[in-house]
Amino acid sequence: MYKRISGLAMVIGAVVLLGAGCSKGSLLSNKDKQPIEPAISVSPQALEENNEILVNEASLPEDGWIAIHTKENGQMGEIIGYTFLAAGKDSKIKITVDRNKVTPSLVAMLHYDRDPKGTFESPGSDGPVIKDQQVILKEFAILNQSELIKEFELSKPTSTSNDDTPKPTPPTSQGTRKEFVITAKQWSFSPATIKVKKGDRVVLKVTSTDVSHGLNLPAFNINETLEPGVTKTVEFVADKVGTFTFSCSVMCGTGHKAMTGTLVVE
Ligand SMILES: [Cu+2]
């Protein structure tokens, strides 16, 4: 009788031990999981009344941001919405965007959260997440974009609608053509300050003399990659007055964040 009980106790003990072993094992395999890779997935979607974009899944090994950029004429444009992304993986993320600025396709892009933390500085320190020389982004279509534009046009005051001239007159280059030859290298642009007059047609000829860099001037929808030794020509009309920052958009080493310049339009 005593033997039987102790036998039973041994069996129970073994089961308990096994169970503990199992849970310990699964804990370990959790820890040994592969490091989180930066990634984002978004599906084509219609923008609903609530102005929310749905991001299926996003992951980042550190705290960061998901920014929604416009895309026009093949160029990435301004950010029309963003949200914080805590380190790790998240799914079904909602981001409110500016309904009136939605383009037929949008780009969801991962950005770092660099100092000062907790606020989104872009352009600024919170640059795009880059892995293996690639910016982590996903372009997706807005299926009802044409309806949104109609809605917006209708909502605008119709004060000047009875003349025949096309309304949004694109900025023509009445100003002077101003050309600048710029060198990009770790970790600066030279010259770092460019001054032009409003209306000038600005031509930047930018060359990296060391590693890959980027030229990001979001105020004028410019974002180019600069391969070493290859001169990129960028042209735009300086159609607004202000002081605008341009920065390197390709992670190029420890001084990358400080690699900025200033465009002054007077
Ligand atoms: Cu850089």
PDB file of C-alpha atoms in Angstrom, residues 37-237:
ATOM      1  CA  GLU A  37      12.955  43.052 -38.410  1.00  0.00           C
ATOM      2  CA  PRO A  38      11.564  46.419 -39.469  1.00  0.00           C
ATOM      3  CA  ALA A  39       8.571  45.740 -41.708  1.00  0.00           C
ATOM      4  CA  ILE A  40       5.213  47.200 -42.647  1.00  0.00           C
ATOM      5  CA  SER A  41       2.206  45.870 -44.519  1.00  0.00           C
ATOM      6  CA  VAL A  42      -0.791  47.843 -45.763  1.00  0.00           C
ATOM      7  CA  SER A  43      -3.537  46.824 -48.186  1.00  0.00           C
ATOM      8  CA  PRO A  44      -5.303  48.958 -50.779  1.00  0.00           C
ATOM      9  CA  GLN A  45      -8.280  50.543 -49.070  1.00  0.00           C
ATOM     10  CA  ALA A  46     -10.994  53.161 -49.266  1.00  0.00           C
ATOM     11  CA  LEU A  47     -10.755  56.081 -46.889  1.00  0.00           C
ATOM     12  CA  GLU A  48     -13.829  56.042 -44.676  1.00  0.00           C
ATOM     13  CA  GLU A  49     -15.610  58.957 -43.015  1.00  0.00           C
ATOM     14  CA  ASN A  50     -13.383  58.682 -39.957  1.00  0.00           C
ATOM     15  CA  ASN A  51     -10.287  59.505 -42.082  1.00  0.00           C
ATOM     16  CA  GLU A  52      -8.401  56.510 -40.728  1.00  0.00           C
ATOM     17  CA  ILE A  53      -5.876  54.487 -42.658  1.00  0.00           C
ATOM     18  CA  LEU A  54      -5.544  50.893 -41.539  1.00  0.00           C
ATOM     19  CA  VAL A  55      -2.059  49.415 -41.359  1.00  0.00           C
ATOM     20  CA  ASN A  56      -2.266  45.613 -41.238  1.00  0.00           C
ATOM     21  CA  GLU A  57       1.004  45.036 -39.453  1.00  0.00           C
ATOM     22  CA  ALA A  58       4.161  46.880 -38.522  1.00  0.00           C
ATOM     23  CA  SER A  59       7.251  45.905 -36.611  1.00  0.00           C
ATOM     24  CA  LEU A  60      10.348  47.721 -35.451  1.00  0.00           C
ATOM     25  CA  PRO A  61      13.011  46.623 -32.934  1.00  0.00           C
ATOM     26  CA  GLU A  62      12.924  50.075 -31.293  1.00  0.00           C
ATOM     27  CA  ASP A  63      10.349  52.807 -30.723  1.00  0.00           C
ATOM     28  CA  GLY A  64       9.402  54.674 -33.864  1.00  0.00           C
ATOM     29  CA  TRP A  65       6.665  56.142 -35.999  1.00  0.00           C
ATOM     30  CA  ILE A  66       4.531  55.179 -38.943  1.00  0.00           C
ATOM     31  CA  ALA A  67       4.108  58.132 -41.285  1.00  0.00           C
ATOM     32  CA  ILE A  68       1.715  58.336 -44.205  1.00  0.00           C
ATOM     33  CA  HIS A  69       3.189  60.245 -47.145  1.00  0.00           C
ATOM     34  CA  THR A  70       1.434  61.396 -50.278  1.00  0.00           C
ATOM     35  CA  LYS A  71       2.784  60.238 -53.617  1.00  0.00           C
ATOM     36  CA  GLU A  72       2.514  62.361 -56.723  1.00  0.00           C
ATOM     37  CA  ASN A  73       4.192  62.009 -60.106  1.00  0.00           C
ATOM     38  CA  GLY A  74       6.276  59.192 -58.719  1.00  0.00           C
ATOM     39  CA  GLN A  75       7.627  61.402 -55.940  1.00  0.00           C
ATOM     40  CA  MET A  76       7.043  61.028 -52.234  1.00  0.00           C
ATOM     41  CA  GLY A  77       5.286  64.048 -50.861  1.00  0.00           C
ATOM     42  CA  GLU A  78       4.349  65.504 -47.534  1.00  0.00           C
ATOM     43  CA  ILE A  79       3.299  63.589 -44.425  1.00  0.00           C
ATOM     44  CA  ILE A  80      -0.475  63.737 -43.947  1.00  0.00           C
ATOM     45  CA  GLY A  81      -0.710  61.598 -40.823  1.00  0.00           C
ATOM     46  CA  TYR A  82       1.409  59.605 -38.414  1.00  0.00           C
ATOM     47  CA  THR A  83       1.278  57.543 -35.263  1.00  0.00           C
ATOM     48  CA  PHE A  84       3.658  56.201 -32.649  1.00  0.00           C
ATOM     49  CA  LEU A  85       4.856  52.602 -32.954  1.00  0.00           C
ATOM     50  CA  ALA A  86       6.254  51.047 -29.770  1.00  0.00           C
ATOM     51  CA  ALA A  87       9.200  48.662 -30.120  1.00  0.00           C
ATOM     52  CA  GLY A  88       7.971  45.258 -31.227  1.00  0.00           C
ATOM     53  CA  LYS A  89       5.158  44.141 -33.440  1.00  0.00           C
ATOM     54  CA  ASP A  90       1.698  45.639 -33.767  1.00  0.00           C
ATOM     55  CA  SER A  91      -1.275  44.989 -36.016  1.00  0.00           C
ATOM     56  CA  LYS A  92      -4.495  46.729 -37.094  1.00  0.00           C
ATOM     57  CA  ILE A  93      -2.993  50.156 -36.524  1.00  0.00           C
ATOM     58  CA  LYS A  94      -5.163  53.157 -37.329  1.00  0.00           C
ATOM     59  CA  ILE A  95      -3.708  56.442 -38.539  1.00  0.00           C
ATOM     60  CA  THR A  96      -5.783  59.562 -39.070  1.00  0.00           C
ATOM     61  CA  VAL A  97      -4.853  61.448 -42.223  1.00  0.00           C
ATOM     62  CA  ASP A  98      -5.743  64.776 -43.802  1.00  0.00           C
ATOM     63  CA  ARG A  99      -8.615  63.816 -46.067  1.00  0.00           C
ATOM     64  CA  ASN A 100      -8.141  66.730 -48.454  1.00  0.00           C
ATOM     65  CA  LYS A 101      -4.555  65.831 -49.265  1.00  0.00           C
ATOM     66  CA  VAL A 102      -4.982  62.149 -50.076  1.00  0.00           C
ATOM     67  CA  THR A 103      -3.344  61.140 -53.378  1.00  0.00           C
ATOM     68  CA  PRO A 104      -4.376  58.080 -55.469  1.00  0.00           C
ATOM     69  CA  SER A 105      -1.698  56.106 -53.728  1.00  0.00           C
ATOM     70  CA  LEU A 106      -0.094  56.748 -50.380  1.00  0.00           C
ATOM     71  CA  VAL A 107       3.096  55.494 -48.798  1.00  0.00           C
ATOM     72  CA  ALA A 108       3.310  54.165 -45.260  1.00  0.00           C
ATOM     73  CA  MET A 109       6.858  54.575 -43.991  1.00  0.00           C
ATOM     74  CA  LEU A 110       8.626  53.577 -40.801  1.00  0.00           C
ATOM     75  CA  HIS A 111      10.558  56.343 -39.075  1.00  0.00           C
ATOM     76  CA  TYR A 112      12.886  56.195 -36.073  1.00  0.00           C
ATOM     77  CA  ASP A 113      12.077  57.986 -32.834  1.00  0.00           C
ATOM     78  CA  ARG A 114      15.317  59.800 -32.108  1.00  0.00           C
ATOM     79  CA  ASP A 115      16.009  62.542 -29.570  1.00  0.00           C
ATOM     80  CA  PRO A 116      13.937  64.390 -28.515  1.00  0.00           C
ATOM     81  CA  LYS A 117      11.972  61.187 -27.975  1.00  0.00           C
ATOM     82  CA  GLY A 118       8.205  61.020 -28.025  1.00  0.00           C
ATOM     83  CA  THR A 119       7.666  63.802 -30.550  1.00  0.00           C
ATOM     84  CA  PHE A 120       7.743  63.319 -34.268  1.00  0.00           C
ATOM     85  CA  GLU A 121      10.376  65.454 -35.984  1.00  0.00           C
ATOM     86  CA  SER A 122      10.324  64.938 -39.696  1.00  0.00           C
ATOM     87  CA  PRO A 123      12.045  66.549 -41.460  1.00  0.00           C
ATOM     88  CA  GLY A 124      14.459  66.445 -38.583  1.00  0.00           C
ATOM     89  CA  SER A 125      15.896  63.775 -36.363  1.00  0.00           C
ATOM     90  CA  ASP A 126      13.201  61.124 -36.902  1.00  0.00           C
ATOM     91  CA  GLY A 127      14.426  59.956 -40.289  1.00  0.00           C
ATOM     92  CA  PRO A 128      13.147  56.948 -42.227  1.00  0.00           C
ATOM     93  CA  VAL A 129      14.069  53.455 -41.061  1.00  0.00           C
ATOM     94  CA  ILE A 130      16.669  52.028 -43.403  1.00  0.00           C
ATOM     95  CA  LYS A 131      17.747  48.434 -43.602  1.00  0.00           C
ATOM     96  CA  ASP A 132      20.194  47.061 -46.160  1.00  0.00           C
ATOM     97  CA  GLN A 133      20.128  50.463 -47.932  1.00  0.00           C
ATOM     98  CA  GLN A 134      16.344  50.230 -48.298  1.00  0.00           C
ATOM     99  CA  VAL A 135      13.804  52.530 -46.728  1.00  0.00           C
ATOM    100  CA  ILE A 136      11.106  50.410 -45.083  1.00  0.00           C
ATOM    101  CA  LEU A 137       7.885  51.510 -46.727  1.00  0.00           C
ATOM    102  CA  LYS A 138       4.742  50.217 -48.373  1.00  0.00           C
ATOM    103  CA  GLU A 139       2.855  51.975 -51.139  1.00  0.00           C
ATOM    104  CA  PHE A 140      -0.882  51.344 -51.280  1.00  0.00           C
ATOM    105  CA  ALA A 141      -3.842  52.588 -53.318  1.00  0.00           C
ATOM    106  CA  ILE A 142      -6.715  54.686 -51.979  1.00  0.00           C
ATOM    107  CA  LEU A 143      -9.634  53.179 -53.848  1.00  0.00           C
ATOM    108  CA  ASN A 144     -12.042  56.080 -53.422  1.00  0.00           C
ATOM    109  CA  GLN A 145      -9.531  58.900 -53.929  1.00  0.00           C
ATOM    110  CA  SER A 146     -11.368  60.441 -56.917  1.00  0.00           C
ATOM    111  CA  GLU A 147     -14.544  60.721 -54.828  1.00  0.00           C
ATOM    112  CA  LEU A 148     -12.622  62.404 -52.022  1.00  0.00           C
ATOM    113  CA  ILE A 149     -11.280  65.012 -54.420  1.00  0.00           C
ATOM    114  CA  LYS A 150     -14.779  65.696 -55.788  1.00  0.00           C
ATOM    115  CA  GLU A 151     -16.044  66.055 -52.235  1.00  0.00           C
ATOM    116  CA  PHE A 152     -13.249  68.519 -51.492  1.00  0.00           C
ATOM    117  CA  GLU A 153     -13.808  70.569 -54.660  1.00  0.00           C
ATOM    118  CA  LEU A 154     -17.503  70.824 -53.849  1.00  0.00           C
ATOM    119  CA  SER A 155     -16.805  71.966 -50.325  1.00  0.00           C
ATOM    120  CA  LYS A 156     -14.626  74.856 -51.532  1.00  0.00           C
ATOM    121  CA  PRO A 157     -16.138  78.336 -51.847  1.00  0.00           C
ATOM    122  CA  THR A 158     -17.058  79.000 -55.481  1.00  0.00           C
ATOM    123  CA  SER A 159     -16.210  82.691 -55.672  1.00  0.00           C
ATOM    124  CA  THR A 160     -13.897  82.630 -58.705  1.00  0.00           C
ATOM    125  CA  SER A 161     -15.589  79.858 -60.621  1.00  0.00           C
ATOM    126  CA  ASN A 162     -17.139  81.963 -63.395  1.00  0.00           C
ATOM    127  CA  ASP A 163     -13.981  82.940 -65.258  1.00  0.00           C
ATOM    128  CA  ASP A 164     -12.403  80.706 -67.867  1.00  0.00           C
ATOM    129  CA  THR A 165      -8.847  80.680 -66.597  1.00  0.00           C
ATOM    130  CA  PRO A 166      -7.697  77.354 -65.183  1.00  0.00           C
ATOM    131  CA  LYS A 167      -7.618  77.779 -61.430  1.00  0.00           C
ATOM    132  CA  PRO A 168      -4.455  76.249 -60.034  1.00  0.00           C
ATOM    133  CA  THR A 169      -1.874  78.000 -62.152  1.00  0.00           C
ATOM    134  CA  PRO A 170       1.293  75.961 -61.769  1.00  0.00           C
ATOM    135  CA  PRO A 171       4.281  78.073 -60.826  1.00  0.00           C
ATOM    136  CA  THR A 172       6.084  78.998 -63.993  1.00  0.00           C
ATOM    137  CA  SER A 173       9.692  79.995 -63.942  1.00  0.00           C
ATOM    138  CA  GLN A 174       9.467  83.730 -64.196  1.00  0.00           C
ATOM    139  CA  GLY A 175      12.360  83.937 -61.777  1.00  0.00           C
ATOM    140  CA  THR A 176      15.977  83.344 -62.603  1.00  0.00           C
ATOM    141  CA  ARG A 177      17.504  79.936 -63.028  1.00  0.00           C
ATOM    142  CA  LYS A 178      19.872  79.381 -60.111  1.00  0.00           C
ATOM    143  CA  GLU A 179      22.238  76.476 -60.233  1.00  0.00           C
ATOM    144  CA  PHE A 180      24.144  75.086 -57.261  1.00  0.00           C
ATOM    145  CA  VAL A 181      26.818  72.408 -57.258  1.00  0.00           C
ATOM    146  CA  ILE A 182      26.627  70.574 -53.948  1.00  0.00           C
ATOM    147  CA  THR A 183      28.915  67.961 -52.474  1.00  0.00           C
ATOM    148  CA  ALA A 184      27.562  65.425 -50.006  1.00  0.00           C
ATOM    149  CA  LYS A 185      29.977  63.562 -47.795  1.00  0.00           C
ATOM    150  CA  GLN A 186      30.080  62.158 -44.285  1.00  0.00           C
ATOM    151  CA  TRP A 187      28.465  64.146 -42.680  1.00  0.00           C
ATOM    152  CA  SER A 188      27.628  67.375 -44.357  1.00  0.00           C
ATOM    153  CA  PHE A 189      26.453  69.098 -47.483  1.00  0.00           C
ATOM    154  CA  SER A 190      28.677  71.750 -48.997  1.00  0.00           C
ATOM    155  CA  PRO A 191      27.501  74.444 -49.358  1.00  0.00           C
ATOM    156  CA  ALA A 192      25.105  73.799 -46.494  1.00  0.00           C
ATOM    157  CA  THR A 193      23.064  76.955 -47.040  1.00  0.00           C
ATOM    158  CA  ILE A 194      21.446  77.931 -50.312  1.00  0.00           C
ATOM    159  CA  LYS A 195      19.721  81.252 -50.841  1.00  0.00           C
ATOM    160  CA  VAL A 196      17.296  81.988 -53.675  1.00  0.00           C
ATOM    161  CA  LYS A 197      14.457  84.368 -54.439  1.00  0.00           C
ATOM    162  CA  LYS A 198      10.838  83.324 -54.576  1.00  0.00           C
ATOM    163  CA  GLY A 199       9.977  82.209 -58.100  1.00  0.00           C
ATOM    164  CA  ASP A 200      13.528  81.153 -58.980  1.00  0.00           C
ATOM    165  CA  ARG A 201      13.998  77.911 -60.837  1.00  0.00           C
ATOM    166  CA  VAL A 202      16.456  76.114 -58.570  1.00  0.00           C
ATOM    167  CA  VAL A 203      18.785  73.494 -60.007  1.00  0.00           C
ATOM    168  CA  LEU A 204      20.817  71.417 -57.571  1.00  0.00           C
ATOM    169  CA  LYS A 205      23.632  69.242 -58.889  1.00  0.00           C
ATOM    170  CA  VAL A 206      24.467  67.003 -56.000  1.00  0.00           C
ATOM    171  CA  THR A 207      27.262  64.456 -55.817  1.00  0.00           C
ATOM    172  CA  SER A 208      28.318  62.196 -52.985  1.00  0.00           C
ATOM    173  CA  THR A 209      32.062  61.838 -52.752  1.00  0.00           C
ATOM    174  CA  ASP A 210      32.138  58.932 -50.301  1.00  0.00           C
ATOM    175  CA  VAL A 211      29.223  56.620 -49.453  1.00  0.00           C
ATOM    176  CA  SER A 212      25.533  56.559 -50.408  1.00  0.00           C
ATOM    177  CA  HIS A 213      23.599  59.537 -49.098  1.00  0.00           C
ATOM    178  CA  GLY A 214      20.188  60.984 -49.681  1.00  0.00           C
ATOM    179  CA  LEU A 215      18.817  64.411 -50.417  1.00  0.00           C
ATOM    180  CA  ASN A 216      15.477  64.982 -48.748  1.00  0.00           C
ATOM    181  CA  LEU A 217      13.768  68.352 -49.135  1.00  0.00           C
ATOM    182  CA  PRO A 218      10.169  67.579 -48.197  1.00  0.00           C
ATOM    183  CA  ALA A 219       8.951  71.167 -48.572  1.00  0.00           C
ATOM    184  CA  PHE A 220       9.483  70.757 -52.318  1.00  0.00           C
ATOM    185  CA  ASN A 221       8.713  67.038 -52.562  1.00  0.00           C
ATOM    186  CA  ILE A 222      12.297  66.077 -53.200  1.00  0.00           C
ATOM    187  CA  ASN A 223      13.808  62.858 -51.995  1.00  0.00           C
ATOM    188  CA  GLU A 224      16.697  61.442 -53.979  1.00  0.00           C
ATOM    189  CA  THR A 225      19.296  58.801 -53.307  1.00  0.00           C
ATOM    190  CA  LEU A 226      22.861  59.853 -54.031  1.00  0.00           C
ATOM    191  CA  GLU A 227      25.110  57.037 -55.126  1.00  0.00           C
ATOM    192  CA  PRO A 228      28.804  57.784 -54.648  1.00  0.00           C
ATOM    193  CA  GLY A 229      30.313  59.550 -57.641  1.00  0.00           C
ATOM    194  CA  VAL A 230      27.034  59.958 -59.526  1.00  0.00           C
ATOM    195  CA  THR A 231      25.717  63.515 -59.944  1.00  0.00           C
ATOM    196  CA  LYS A 232      21.977  63.874 -59.389  1.00  0.00           C
ATOM    197  CA  THR A 233      20.253  66.914 -60.843  1.00  0.00           C
ATOM    198  CA  VAL A 234      17.208  68.153 -58.983  1.00  0.00           C
ATOM    199  CA  GLU A 235      15.027  70.985 -60.295  1.00  0.00           C
ATOM    200  CA  PHE A 236      12.157  72.834 -58.712  1.00  0.00           C
ATOM    201  CA  VAL A 237      10.558  76.249 -58.561  1.00  0.00           C
TER     202      VAL A 237
END
